[in-house]
mmCIF file with all atom_site columns, C-alpha atoms in Angstrom:
data_model
loop_
_atom_site.group_PDB
_atom_site.id
_atom_site.type_symbol
_atom_site.label_atom_id
_atom_site.label_alt_id
_atom_site.label_comp_id
_atom_site.label_asym_id
_atom_site.label_entity_id
_atom_site.label_seq_id
_atom_site.pdbx_PDB_ins_code
_atom_site.Cartn_x
_atom_site.Cartn_y
_atom_site.Cartn_z
_atom_site.occupancy
_atom_site.B_iso_or_equiv
_atom_site.pdbx_formal_charge
_atom_site.auth_seq_id
_atom_site.auth_comp_id
_atom_site.auth_asym_id
_atom_site.auth_atom_id
_atom_site.pdbx_PDB_model_num
ATOM 1   C CA . UNK A 1 1   ? 1.090   -3.523  17.631  1.00 84.00 ? 1   UNK A CA 1
ATOM 2   C CA . UNK A 1 2   ? 0.816   -0.500  15.331  1.00 87.00 ? 2   UNK A CA 1
ATOM 3   C CA . UNK A 1 3   ? -2.723  0.343   16.408  1.00 93.00 ? 3   UNK A CA 1
ATOM 4   C CA . UNK A 1 4   ? -4.003  0.044   12.841  1.00 97.00 ? 4   UNK A CA 1
ATOM 5   C CA . UNK A 1 5   ? -6.617  -2.650  12.403  1.00 97.00 ? 5   UNK A CA 1
ATOM 6   C CA . UNK A 1 6   ? -7.470  -4.294  9.119   1.00 98.00 ? 6   UNK A CA 1
ATOM 7   C CA . UNK A 1 7   ? -10.226 -6.782  8.424   1.00 97.00 ? 7   UNK A CA 1
ATOM 8   C CA . UNK A 1 8   ? -10.546 -9.391  7.161   1.00 98.00 ? 8   UNK A CA 1
ATOM 9   C CA . UNK A 1 9   ? -7.088  -10.955 7.385   1.00 97.00 ? 9   UNK A CA 1
ATOM 10  C CA . UNK A 1 10  ? -7.755  -13.275 4.487   1.00 97.00 ? 10  UNK A CA 1
ATOM 11  C CA . UNK A 1 11  ? -10.215 -13.143 1.626   1.00 97.00 ? 11  UNK A CA 1
ATOM 12  C CA . UNK A 1 12  ? -10.715 -15.706 -1.096  1.00 97.00 ? 12  UNK A CA 1
ATOM 13  C CA . UNK A 1 13  ? -13.074 -14.892 -3.901  1.00 98.00 ? 13  UNK A CA 1
ATOM 14  C CA . UNK A 1 14  ? -13.712 -15.588 -7.562  1.00 98.00 ? 14  UNK A CA 1
ATOM 15  C CA . UNK A 1 15  ? -12.979 -13.502 -10.605 1.00 98.00 ? 15  UNK A CA 1
ATOM 16  C CA . UNK A 1 16  ? -15.607 -10.908 -11.363 1.00 98.00 ? 16  UNK A CA 1
ATOM 17  C CA . UNK A 1 17  ? -16.630 -10.527 -7.750  1.00 98.00 ? 17  UNK A CA 1
ATOM 18  C CA . UNK A 1 18  ? -16.482 -7.460  -5.518  1.00 98.00 ? 18  UNK A CA 1
ATOM 19  C CA . UNK A 1 19  ? -14.946 -7.214  -2.058  1.00 98.00 ? 19  UNK A CA 1
ATOM 20  C CA . UNK A 1 20  ? -14.585 -4.585  0.634   1.00 98.00 ? 20  UNK A CA 1
ATOM 21  C CA . UNK A 1 21  ? -11.528 -4.228  2.823   1.00 98.00 ? 21  UNK A CA 1
ATOM 22  C CA . UNK A 1 22  ? -11.791 -2.291  6.041   1.00 98.00 ? 22  UNK A CA 1
ATOM 23  C CA . UNK A 1 23  ? -9.265  -0.272  8.001   1.00 98.00 ? 23  UNK A CA 1
ATOM 24  C CA . UNK A 1 24  ? -9.402  1.446   11.371  1.00 98.00 ? 24  UNK A CA 1
ATOM 25  C CA . UNK A 1 25  ? -6.531  3.905   11.819  1.00 97.00 ? 25  UNK A CA 1
ATOM 26  C CA . UNK A 1 26  ? -4.599  4.539   15.004  1.00 96.00 ? 26  UNK A CA 1
ATOM 27  C CA . UNK A 1 27  ? -6.485  6.594   17.508  1.00 94.00 ? 27  UNK A CA 1
ATOM 28  C CA . UNK A 1 28  ? -6.106  10.251  16.611  1.00 91.00 ? 28  UNK A CA 1
ATOM 29  C CA . UNK A 1 29  ? -4.641  9.697   13.141  1.00 94.00 ? 29  UNK A CA 1
ATOM 30  C CA . UNK A 1 30  ? -6.465  11.604  10.429  1.00 93.00 ? 30  UNK A CA 1
ATOM 31  C CA . UNK A 1 31  ? -4.627  10.278  7.371   1.00 93.00 ? 31  UNK A CA 1
ATOM 32  C CA . UNK A 1 32  ? -5.258  6.860   5.894   1.00 95.00 ? 32  UNK A CA 1
ATOM 33  C CA . UNK A 1 33  ? -3.271  5.350   3.055   1.00 95.00 ? 33  UNK A CA 1
ATOM 34  C CA . UNK A 1 34  ? -3.912  2.195   1.032   1.00 97.00 ? 34  UNK A CA 1
ATOM 35  C CA . UNK A 1 35  ? -1.101  0.168   -0.511  1.00 96.00 ? 35  UNK A CA 1
ATOM 36  C CA . UNK A 1 36  ? -0.955  -2.985  -2.610  1.00 95.00 ? 36  UNK A CA 1
ATOM 37  C CA . UNK A 1 37  ? 1.906   -5.449  -2.241  1.00 92.00 ? 37  UNK A CA 1
ATOM 38  C CA . UNK A 1 38  ? 2.222   -8.234  -4.791  1.00 86.00 ? 38  UNK A CA 1
ATOM 39  C CA . UNK A 1 39  ? 4.663   -11.132 -4.605  1.00 74.00 ? 39  UNK A CA 1
ATOM 40  C CA . UNK A 1 40  ? 8.218   -9.831  -4.933  1.00 61.00 ? 40  UNK A CA 1
ATOM 41  C CA . UNK A 1 41  ? 6.926   -6.300  -5.420  1.00 69.00 ? 41  UNK A CA 1
ATOM 42  C CA . UNK A 1 42  ? 7.332   -3.258  -3.303  1.00 78.00 ? 42  UNK A CA 1
ATOM 43  C CA . UNK A 1 43  ? 4.503   -1.346  -1.789  1.00 88.00 ? 43  UNK A CA 1
ATOM 44  C CA . UNK A 1 44  ? 2.436   0.330   -4.489  1.00 91.00 ? 44  UNK A CA 1
ATOM 45  C CA . UNK A 1 45  ? 0.541   3.391   -3.339  1.00 91.00 ? 45  UNK A CA 1
ATOM 46  C CA . UNK A 1 46  ? -3.144  3.346   -4.185  1.00 95.00 ? 46  UNK A CA 1
ATOM 47  C CA . UNK A 1 47  ? -4.859  6.248   -2.480  1.00 95.00 ? 47  UNK A CA 1
ATOM 48  C CA . UNK A 1 48  ? -4.757  8.545   0.533   1.00 94.00 ? 48  UNK A CA 1
ATOM 49  C CA . UNK A 1 49  ? -7.460  10.215  2.592   1.00 94.00 ? 49  UNK A CA 1
ATOM 50  C CA . UNK A 1 50  ? -7.139  12.961  5.148   1.00 92.00 ? 50  UNK A CA 1
ATOM 51  C CA . UNK A 1 51  ? -10.001 13.647  7.528   1.00 93.00 ? 51  UNK A CA 1
ATOM 52  C CA . UNK A 1 52  ? -12.552 12.262  5.115   1.00 95.00 ? 52  UNK A CA 1
ATOM 53  C CA . UNK A 1 53  ? -11.257 13.915  1.967   1.00 95.00 ? 53  UNK A CA 1
ATOM 54  C CA . UNK A 1 54  ? -9.289  12.274  -0.811  1.00 95.00 ? 54  UNK A CA 1
ATOM 55  C CA . UNK A 1 55  ? -5.785  13.743  -0.671  1.00 91.00 ? 55  UNK A CA 1
ATOM 56  C CA . UNK A 1 56  ? -3.773  11.839  -3.266  1.00 90.00 ? 56  UNK A CA 1
ATOM 57  C CA . UNK A 1 57  ? -4.179  9.093   -5.814  1.00 92.00 ? 57  UNK A CA 1
ATOM 58  C CA . UNK A 1 58  ? -1.557  6.659   -6.936  1.00 91.00 ? 58  UNK A CA 1
ATOM 59  C CA . UNK A 1 59  ? -1.756  3.652   -9.200  1.00 84.00 ? 59  UNK A CA 1
ATOM 60  C CA . UNK A 1 60  ? -5.323  2.841   -8.334  1.00 93.00 ? 60  UNK A CA 1
ATOM 61  C CA . UNK A 1 61  ? -7.378  1.085   -10.980 1.00 95.00 ? 61  UNK A CA 1
ATOM 62  C CA . UNK A 1 62  ? -10.772 2.427   -11.975 1.00 96.00 ? 62  UNK A CA 1
ATOM 63  C CA . UNK A 1 63  ? -12.259 -0.834  -10.673 1.00 97.00 ? 63  UNK A CA 1
ATOM 64  C CA . UNK A 1 64  ? -11.039 0.133   -7.211  1.00 97.00 ? 64  UNK A CA 1
ATOM 65  C CA . UNK A 1 65  ? -12.465 2.833   -5.006  1.00 97.00 ? 65  UNK A CA 1
ATOM 66  C CA . UNK A 1 66  ? -12.123 3.926   -1.429  1.00 98.00 ? 66  UNK A CA 1
ATOM 67  C CA . UNK A 1 67  ? -13.616 6.238   1.120   1.00 97.00 ? 67  UNK A CA 1
ATOM 68  C CA . UNK A 1 68  ? -12.972 7.497   4.610   1.00 98.00 ? 68  UNK A CA 1
ATOM 69  C CA . UNK A 1 69  ? -15.915 7.839   6.927   1.00 97.00 ? 69  UNK A CA 1
ATOM 70  C CA . UNK A 1 70  ? -16.639 10.484  9.611   1.00 96.00 ? 70  UNK A CA 1
ATOM 71  C CA . UNK A 1 71  ? -15.310 8.135   12.299  1.00 95.00 ? 71  UNK A CA 1
ATOM 72  C CA . UNK A 1 72  ? -12.078 8.026   10.222  1.00 96.00 ? 72  UNK A CA 1
ATOM 73  C CA . UNK A 1 73  ? -12.230 4.351   9.346   1.00 97.00 ? 73  UNK A CA 1
ATOM 74  C CA . UNK A 1 74  ? -11.696 3.611   5.687   1.00 98.00 ? 74  UNK A CA 1
ATOM 75  C CA . UNK A 1 75  ? -12.869 1.042   3.189   1.00 98.00 ? 75  UNK A CA 1
ATOM 76  C CA . UNK A 1 76  ? -11.264 -0.077  -0.035  1.00 98.00 ? 76  UNK A CA 1
ATOM 77  C CA . UNK A 1 77  ? -13.664 -1.538  -2.571  1.00 98.00 ? 77  UNK A CA 1
ATOM 78  C CA . UNK A 1 78  ? -12.332 -3.816  -5.282  1.00 98.00 ? 78  UNK A CA 1
ATOM 79  C CA . UNK A 1 79  ? -14.717 -4.816  -8.053  1.00 97.00 ? 79  UNK A CA 1
ATOM 80  C CA . UNK A 1 80  ? -14.691 -6.955  -11.196 1.00 97.00 ? 80  UNK A CA 1
ATOM 81  C CA . UNK A 1 81  ? -11.822 -8.813  -9.620  1.00 98.00 ? 81  UNK A CA 1
ATOM 82  C CA . UNK A 1 82  ? -9.146  -10.359 -11.788 1.00 97.00 ? 82  UNK A CA 1
ATOM 83  C CA . UNK A 1 83  ? -6.533  -12.983 -10.972 1.00 96.00 ? 83  UNK A CA 1
ATOM 84  C CA . UNK A 1 84  ? -3.886  -10.272 -11.014 1.00 93.00 ? 84  UNK A CA 1
ATOM 85  C CA . UNK A 1 85  ? -5.576  -8.469  -8.154  1.00 95.00 ? 85  UNK A CA 1
ATOM 86  C CA . UNK A 1 86  ? -4.405  -11.192 -5.798  1.00 95.00 ? 86  UNK A CA 1
ATOM 87  C CA . UNK A 1 87  ? -2.087  -9.413  -3.388  1.00 95.00 ? 87  UNK A CA 1
ATOM 88  C CA . UNK A 1 88  ? -1.641  -8.109  0.105   1.00 95.00 ? 88  UNK A CA 1
ATOM 89  C CA . UNK A 1 89  ? -3.493  -4.875  0.724   1.00 97.00 ? 89  UNK A CA 1
ATOM 90  C CA . UNK A 1 90  ? -2.173  -2.681  3.494   1.00 97.00 ? 90  UNK A CA 1
ATOM 91  C CA . UNK A 1 91  ? -3.691  0.255   5.211   1.00 98.00 ? 91  UNK A CA 1
ATOM 92  C CA . UNK A 1 92  ? -1.504  2.777   6.991   1.00 96.00 ? 92  UNK A CA 1
ATOM 93  C CA . UNK A 1 93  ? -2.286  5.828   9.046   1.00 96.00 ? 93  UNK A CA 1
ATOM 94  C CA . UNK A 1 94  ? -0.391  8.882   10.164  1.00 92.00 ? 94  UNK A CA 1
ATOM 95  C CA . UNK A 1 95  ? -1.066  11.819  12.408  1.00 84.00 ? 95  UNK A CA 1
ATOM 96  C CA . UNK A 1 96  ? -0.336  14.559  9.942   1.00 72.00 ? 96  UNK A CA 1
ATOM 97  C CA . UNK A 1 97  ? -0.172  14.477  6.174   1.00 59.00 ? 97  UNK A CA 1
ATOM 98  C CA . UNK A 1 98  ? 3.400   15.664  6.007   1.00 69.00 ? 98  UNK A CA 1
ATOM 99  C CA . UNK A 1 99  ? 6.644   14.122  7.135   1.00 75.00 ? 99  UNK A CA 1
ATOM 100 C CA . UNK A 1 100 ? 5.427   11.784  9.801   1.00 86.00 ? 100 UNK A CA 1
ATOM 101 C CA . UNK A 1 101 ? 5.817   8.011   9.716   1.00 91.00 ? 101 UNK A CA 1
ATOM 102 C CA . UNK A 1 102 ? 3.145   5.752   8.367   1.00 93.00 ? 102 UNK A CA 1
ATOM 103 C CA . UNK A 1 103 ? 1.949   3.047   10.734  1.00 95.00 ? 103 UNK A CA 1
ATOM 104 C CA . UNK A 1 104 ? 0.773   -0.061  8.943   1.00 97.00 ? 104 UNK A CA 1
ATOM 105 C CA . UNK A 1 105 ? -1.816  -2.655  9.719   1.00 97.00 ? 105 UNK A CA 1
ATOM 106 C CA . UNK A 1 106 ? -1.106  -6.334  9.159   1.00 96.00 ? 106 UNK A CA 1
ATOM 107 C CA . UNK A 1 107 ? -2.888  -6.340  5.841   1.00 97.00 ? 107 UNK A CA 1
ATOM 108 C CA . UNK A 1 108 ? -5.599  -8.265  4.072   1.00 97.00 ? 108 UNK A CA 1
ATOM 109 C CA . UNK A 1 109 ? -4.445  -11.102 1.883   1.00 97.00 ? 109 UNK A CA 1
ATOM 110 C CA . UNK A 1 110 ? -6.727  -11.276 -1.142  1.00 97.00 ? 110 UNK A CA 1
ATOM 111 C CA . UNK A 1 111 ? -6.750  -14.371 -3.303  1.00 97.00 ? 111 UNK A CA 1
ATOM 112 C CA . UNK A 1 112 ? -8.768  -14.284 -6.504  1.00 97.00 ? 112 UNK A CA 1
ATOM 113 C CA . UNK A 1 113 ? -9.427  -17.705 -8.016  1.00 97.00 ? 113 UNK A CA 1
ATOM 114 C CA . UNK B 2 1   ? 7.152   7.845   -10.662 1.00 38.00 ? 1   UNK B CA 1
ATOM 115 C CA . UNK B 2 2   ? 9.906   7.892   -8.153  1.00 41.00 ? 2   UNK B CA 1
ATOM 116 C CA . UNK B 2 3   ? 12.625  5.315   -7.974  1.00 45.00 ? 3   UNK B CA 1
ATOM 117 C CA . UNK B 2 4   ? 13.791  3.959   -4.669  1.00 55.00 ? 4   UNK B CA 1
ATOM 118 C CA . UNK B 2 5   ? 16.167  1.097   -5.090  1.00 49.00 ? 5   UNK B CA 1
ATOM 119 C CA . UNK B 2 6   ? 18.099  -1.288  -2.922  1.00 39.00 ? 6   UNK B CA 1
ATOM 120 C CA . UNK B 2 7   ? 21.609  -2.395  -3.726  1.00 44.00 ? 7   UNK B CA 1
ATOM 121 C CA . UNK B 2 8   ? 21.244  -5.949  -2.393  1.00 48.00 ? 8   UNK B CA 1
ATOM 122 C CA . UNK B 2 9   ? 18.057  -7.976  -2.473  1.00 81.00 ? 9   UNK B CA 1
ATOM 123 C CA . UNK B 2 10  ? 19.390  -10.444 0.138   1.00 90.00 ? 10  UNK B CA 1
ATOM 124 C CA . UNK B 2 11  ? 21.818  -10.207 2.999   1.00 92.00 ? 11  UNK B CA 1
ATOM 125 C CA . UNK B 2 12  ? 23.022  -12.932 5.357   1.00 95.00 ? 12  UNK B CA 1
ATOM 126 C CA . UNK B 2 13  ? 24.896  -12.086 8.530   1.00 96.00 ? 13  UNK B CA 1
ATOM 127 C CA . UNK B 2 14  ? 26.175  -14.006 11.494  1.00 97.00 ? 14  UNK B CA 1
ATOM 128 C CA . UNK B 2 15  ? 24.394  -13.480 14.771  1.00 97.00 ? 15  UNK B CA 1
ATOM 129 C CA . UNK B 2 16  ? 26.196  -10.812 16.747  1.00 97.00 ? 16  UNK B CA 1
ATOM 130 C CA . UNK B 2 17  ? 27.692  -9.110  13.712  1.00 97.00 ? 17  UNK B CA 1
ATOM 131 C CA . UNK B 2 18  ? 26.627  -5.710  12.472  1.00 97.00 ? 18  UNK B CA 1
ATOM 132 C CA . UNK B 2 19  ? 24.360  -5.446  9.433   1.00 96.00 ? 19  UNK B CA 1
ATOM 133 C CA . UNK B 2 20  ? 24.315  -2.691  6.872   1.00 96.00 ? 20  UNK B CA 1
ATOM 134 C CA . UNK B 2 21  ? 21.410  -2.338  4.480   1.00 95.00 ? 21  UNK B CA 1
ATOM 135 C CA . UNK B 2 22  ? 21.688  0.211   1.698   1.00 93.00 ? 22  UNK B CA 1
ATOM 136 C CA . UNK B 2 23  ? 19.185  2.185   -0.287  1.00 93.00 ? 23  UNK B CA 1
ATOM 137 C CA . UNK B 2 24  ? 19.500  4.593   -3.191  1.00 92.00 ? 24  UNK B CA 1
ATOM 138 C CA . UNK B 2 25  ? 16.878  7.198   -3.874  1.00 91.00 ? 25  UNK B CA 1
ATOM 139 C CA . UNK B 2 26  ? 16.396  9.251   -6.974  1.00 84.00 ? 26  UNK B CA 1
ATOM 140 C CA . UNK B 2 27  ? 14.642  12.472  -5.998  1.00 89.00 ? 27  UNK B CA 1
ATOM 141 C CA . UNK B 2 28  ? 16.925  15.113  -4.566  1.00 89.00 ? 28  UNK B CA 1
ATOM 142 C CA . UNK B 2 29  ? 13.827  16.960  -3.359  1.00 90.00 ? 29  UNK B CA 1
ATOM 143 C CA . UNK B 2 30  ? 12.932  14.145  -0.960  1.00 92.00 ? 30  UNK B CA 1
ATOM 144 C CA . UNK B 2 31  ? 13.131  15.512  2.542   1.00 91.00 ? 31  UNK B CA 1
ATOM 145 C CA . UNK B 2 32  ? 12.083  12.683  4.811   1.00 94.00 ? 32  UNK B CA 1
ATOM 146 C CA . UNK B 2 33  ? 13.174  9.063   4.903   1.00 95.00 ? 33  UNK B CA 1
ATOM 147 C CA . UNK B 2 34  ? 12.006  6.040   6.835   1.00 95.00 ? 34  UNK B CA 1
ATOM 148 C CA . UNK B 2 35  ? 13.209  2.501   7.346   1.00 97.00 ? 35  UNK B CA 1
ATOM 149 C CA . UNK B 2 36  ? 10.675  -0.257  7.838   1.00 96.00 ? 36  UNK B CA 1
ATOM 150 C CA . UNK B 2 37  ? 10.973  -3.885  8.861   1.00 96.00 ? 37  UNK B CA 1
ATOM 151 C CA . UNK B 2 38  ? 8.502   -6.423  7.528   1.00 94.00 ? 38  UNK B CA 1
ATOM 152 C CA . UNK B 2 39  ? 8.237   -9.893  8.997   1.00 93.00 ? 39  UNK B CA 1
ATOM 153 C CA . UNK B 2 40  ? 6.414   -12.688 7.276   1.00 89.00 ? 40  UNK B CA 1
ATOM 154 C CA . UNK B 2 41  ? 2.652   -12.302 7.568   1.00 87.00 ? 41  UNK B CA 1
ATOM 155 C CA . UNK B 2 42  ? 2.855   -8.843  9.084   1.00 92.00 ? 42  UNK B CA 1
ATOM 156 C CA . UNK B 2 43  ? 2.692   -5.273  7.950   1.00 94.00 ? 43  UNK B CA 1
ATOM 157 C CA . UNK B 2 44  ? 5.750   -3.026  7.684   1.00 95.00 ? 44  UNK B CA 1
ATOM 158 C CA . UNK B 2 45  ? 6.917   -1.869  11.093  1.00 96.00 ? 45  UNK B CA 1
ATOM 159 C CA . UNK B 2 46  ? 8.471   1.562   11.582  1.00 95.00 ? 46  UNK B CA 1
ATOM 160 C CA . UNK B 2 47  ? 12.108  1.371   12.677  1.00 96.00 ? 47  UNK B CA 1
ATOM 161 C CA . UNK B 2 48  ? 13.637  4.813   12.372  1.00 97.00 ? 48  UNK B CA 1
ATOM 162 C CA . UNK B 2 49  ? 13.292  7.975   10.356  1.00 96.00 ? 49  UNK B CA 1
ATOM 163 C CA . UNK B 2 50  ? 15.506  10.863  9.373   1.00 96.00 ? 50  UNK B CA 1
ATOM 164 C CA . UNK B 2 51  ? 14.881  14.285  7.925   1.00 94.00 ? 51  UNK B CA 1
ATOM 165 C CA . UNK B 2 52  ? 16.986  15.796  5.200   1.00 93.00 ? 52  UNK B CA 1
ATOM 166 C CA . UNK B 2 53  ? 18.520  18.369  7.533   1.00 94.00 ? 53  UNK B CA 1
ATOM 167 C CA . UNK B 2 54  ? 20.327  15.542  9.341   1.00 96.00 ? 54  UNK B CA 1
ATOM 168 C CA . UNK B 2 55  ? 22.929  13.059  8.162   1.00 96.00 ? 55  UNK B CA 1
ATOM 169 C CA . UNK B 2 56  ? 22.791  10.595  11.025  1.00 98.00 ? 56  UNK B CA 1
ATOM 170 C CA . UNK B 2 57  ? 20.267  9.434   13.546  1.00 98.00 ? 57  UNK B CA 1
ATOM 171 C CA . UNK B 2 58  ? 20.564  6.707   16.144  1.00 97.00 ? 58  UNK B CA 1
ATOM 172 C CA . UNK B 2 59  ? 17.994  4.529   17.777  1.00 95.00 ? 59  UNK B CA 1
ATOM 173 C CA . UNK B 2 60  ? 18.180  1.421   19.858  1.00 93.00 ? 60  UNK B CA 1
ATOM 174 C CA . UNK B 2 61  ? 20.760  -0.784  18.050  1.00 96.00 ? 61  UNK B CA 1
ATOM 175 C CA . UNK B 2 62  ? 19.984  0.990   14.783  1.00 98.00 ? 62  UNK B CA 1
ATOM 176 C CA . UNK B 2 63  ? 21.582  3.920   13.015  1.00 98.00 ? 63  UNK B CA 1
ATOM 177 C CA . UNK B 2 64  ? 20.428  5.573   9.834   1.00 98.00 ? 64  UNK B CA 1
ATOM 178 C CA . UNK B 2 65  ? 22.888  7.482   7.684   1.00 98.00 ? 65  UNK B CA 1
ATOM 179 C CA . UNK B 2 66  ? 21.837  9.889   4.975   1.00 97.00 ? 66  UNK B CA 1
ATOM 180 C CA . UNK B 2 67  ? 24.174  11.056  2.244   1.00 96.00 ? 67  UNK B CA 1
ATOM 181 C CA . UNK B 2 68  ? 22.321  13.635  0.206   1.00 94.00 ? 68  UNK B CA 1
ATOM 182 C CA . UNK B 2 69  ? 25.248  14.219  -2.109  1.00 94.00 ? 69  UNK B CA 1
ATOM 183 C CA . UNK B 2 70  ? 24.977  10.744  -3.594  1.00 94.00 ? 70  UNK B CA 1
ATOM 184 C CA . UNK B 2 71  ? 21.317  10.203  -2.622  1.00 94.00 ? 71  UNK B CA 1
ATOM 185 C CA . UNK B 2 72  ? 22.075  7.224   -0.457  1.00 95.00 ? 72  UNK B CA 1
ATOM 186 C CA . UNK B 2 73  ? 20.519  5.954   2.728   1.00 95.00 ? 73  UNK B CA 1
ATOM 187 C CA . UNK B 2 74  ? 21.745  3.151   4.931   1.00 97.00 ? 74  UNK B CA 1
ATOM 188 C CA . UNK B 2 75  ? 20.496  1.277   7.954   1.00 97.00 ? 75  UNK B CA 1
ATOM 189 C CA . UNK B 2 76  ? 23.008  -0.156  10.371  1.00 98.00 ? 76  UNK B CA 1
ATOM 190 C CA . UNK B 2 77  ? 21.898  -2.774  12.859  1.00 98.00 ? 77  UNK B CA 1
ATOM 191 C CA . UNK B 2 78  ? 24.317  -3.449  15.683  1.00 97.00 ? 78  UNK B CA 1
ATOM 192 C CA . UNK B 2 79  ? 24.773  -6.912  17.167  1.00 97.00 ? 79  UNK B CA 1
ATOM 193 C CA . UNK B 2 80  ? 22.265  -8.489  14.802  1.00 97.00 ? 80  UNK B CA 1
ATOM 194 C CA . UNK B 2 81  ? 19.930  -10.973 16.423  1.00 96.00 ? 81  UNK B CA 1
ATOM 195 C CA . UNK B 2 82  ? 17.802  -13.789 14.965  1.00 96.00 ? 82  UNK B CA 1
ATOM 196 C CA . UNK B 2 83  ? 14.720  -11.647 15.566  1.00 96.00 ? 83  UNK B CA 1
ATOM 197 C CA . UNK B 2 84  ? 16.129  -9.119  13.113  1.00 97.00 ? 84  UNK B CA 1
ATOM 198 C CA . UNK B 2 85  ? 15.549  -11.545 10.225  1.00 96.00 ? 85  UNK B CA 1
ATOM 199 C CA . UNK B 2 86  ? 13.010  -9.813  7.999   1.00 96.00 ? 86  UNK B CA 1
ATOM 200 C CA . UNK B 2 87  ? 12.652  -7.716  4.878   1.00 93.00 ? 87  UNK B CA 1
ATOM 201 C CA . UNK B 2 88  ? 13.779  -4.131  5.281   1.00 95.00 ? 88  UNK B CA 1
ATOM 202 C CA . UNK B 2 89  ? 12.340  -1.294  3.180   1.00 90.00 ? 89  UNK B CA 1
ATOM 203 C CA . UNK B 2 90  ? 13.443  2.243   2.805   1.00 94.00 ? 90  UNK B CA 1
ATOM 204 C CA . UNK B 2 91  ? 10.923  4.918   1.943   1.00 93.00 ? 91  UNK B CA 1
ATOM 205 C CA . UNK B 2 92  ? 11.393  8.452   0.761   1.00 92.00 ? 92  UNK B CA 1
ATOM 206 C CA . UNK B 2 93  ? 8.877   11.224  1.081   1.00 90.00 ? 93  UNK B CA 1
ATOM 207 C CA . UNK B 2 94  ? 8.510   13.892  -1.543  1.00 83.00 ? 94  UNK B CA 1
ATOM 208 C CA . UNK B 2 95  ? 5.779   16.368  -0.790  1.00 74.00 ? 95  UNK B CA 1
ATOM 209 C CA . UNK B 2 96  ? 3.035   14.174  0.540   1.00 71.00 ? 96  UNK B CA 1
ATOM 210 C CA . UNK B 2 97  ? 3.991   10.999  -1.248  1.00 81.00 ? 97  UNK B CA 1
ATOM 211 C CA . UNK B 2 98  ? 5.946   8.049   0.100   1.00 88.00 ? 98  UNK B CA 1
ATOM 212 C CA . UNK B 2 99  ? 7.868   5.850   -2.303  1.00 88.00 ? 99  UNK B CA 1
ATOM 213 C CA . UNK B 2 100 ? 9.079   2.467   -1.151  1.00 89.00 ? 100 UNK B CA 1
ATOM 214 C CA . UNK B 2 101 ? 11.931  0.285   -2.311  1.00 83.00 ? 101 UNK B CA 1
ATOM 215 C CA . UNK B 2 102 ? 11.362  -3.390  -3.039  1.00 79.00 ? 102 UNK B CA 1
ATOM 216 C CA . UNK B 2 103 ? 13.199  -4.435  0.092   1.00 87.00 ? 103 UNK B CA 1
ATOM 217 C CA . UNK B 2 104 ? 16.267  -6.338  1.263   1.00 91.00 ? 104 UNK B CA 1
ATOM 218 C CA . UNK B 2 105 ? 15.796  -9.698  2.898   1.00 92.00 ? 105 UNK B CA 1
ATOM 219 C CA . UNK B 2 106 ? 18.027  -10.017 5.949   1.00 96.00 ? 106 UNK B CA 1
ATOM 220 C CA . UNK B 2 107 ? 18.786  -13.504 7.254   1.00 96.00 ? 107 UNK B CA 1
ATOM 221 C CA . UNK B 2 108 ? 20.595  -13.891 10.547  1.00 96.00 ? 108 UNK B CA 1
ATOM 222 C CA . UNK B 2 109 ? 22.619  -17.053 10.875  1.00 95.00 ? 109 UNK B CA 1
ATOM 223 C CA . UNK B 2 110 ? 22.723  -18.376 14.453  1.00 92.00 ? 110 UNK B CA 1
#
């Protein structure tokens, strides 16, 4: 158990809809990362927060947004969903922003129909 | 973007044999590397890491080798067990960014 909790585990929704994915980092970790993993694809970095502030942005679509709250949990909001957004979405946390391992949750599997 | 590639997308080994999973990275400025294991339906699990000031690091049944000259990383698993069957990713860290390879699928044959 990595200590990172993601909810929900599965999400099925229709195109055009909006969903929110939630992540609770490991106790004490200040950094939260969001990744997307599509079938046969590697982990694509979306966005990173450190202690409530956005630290880095990757290949995150404008339809997607995220935030990290004062209690350090994070939410990833996906809107105007398209079929191609179907993927596994992982949250990871780390203790420091530099050169420490990421610890991943078990992901949210999003299916857009 | 960065390029982290794997030489073999699949690898099958006999139970009890040693496994070697390779990874090439492209950024010579990368200074921190991690190997992850991902089982079906789960998130990537940290296995072992190595910093660029080292060329070898050992864990329990695993060894990571780093060759900075040719930008190559490998993961050696000793006495491979059925529970080692999974997808293995390498990741390189440049600055504050991690870049992941697509993974090698390891199958252990009983």
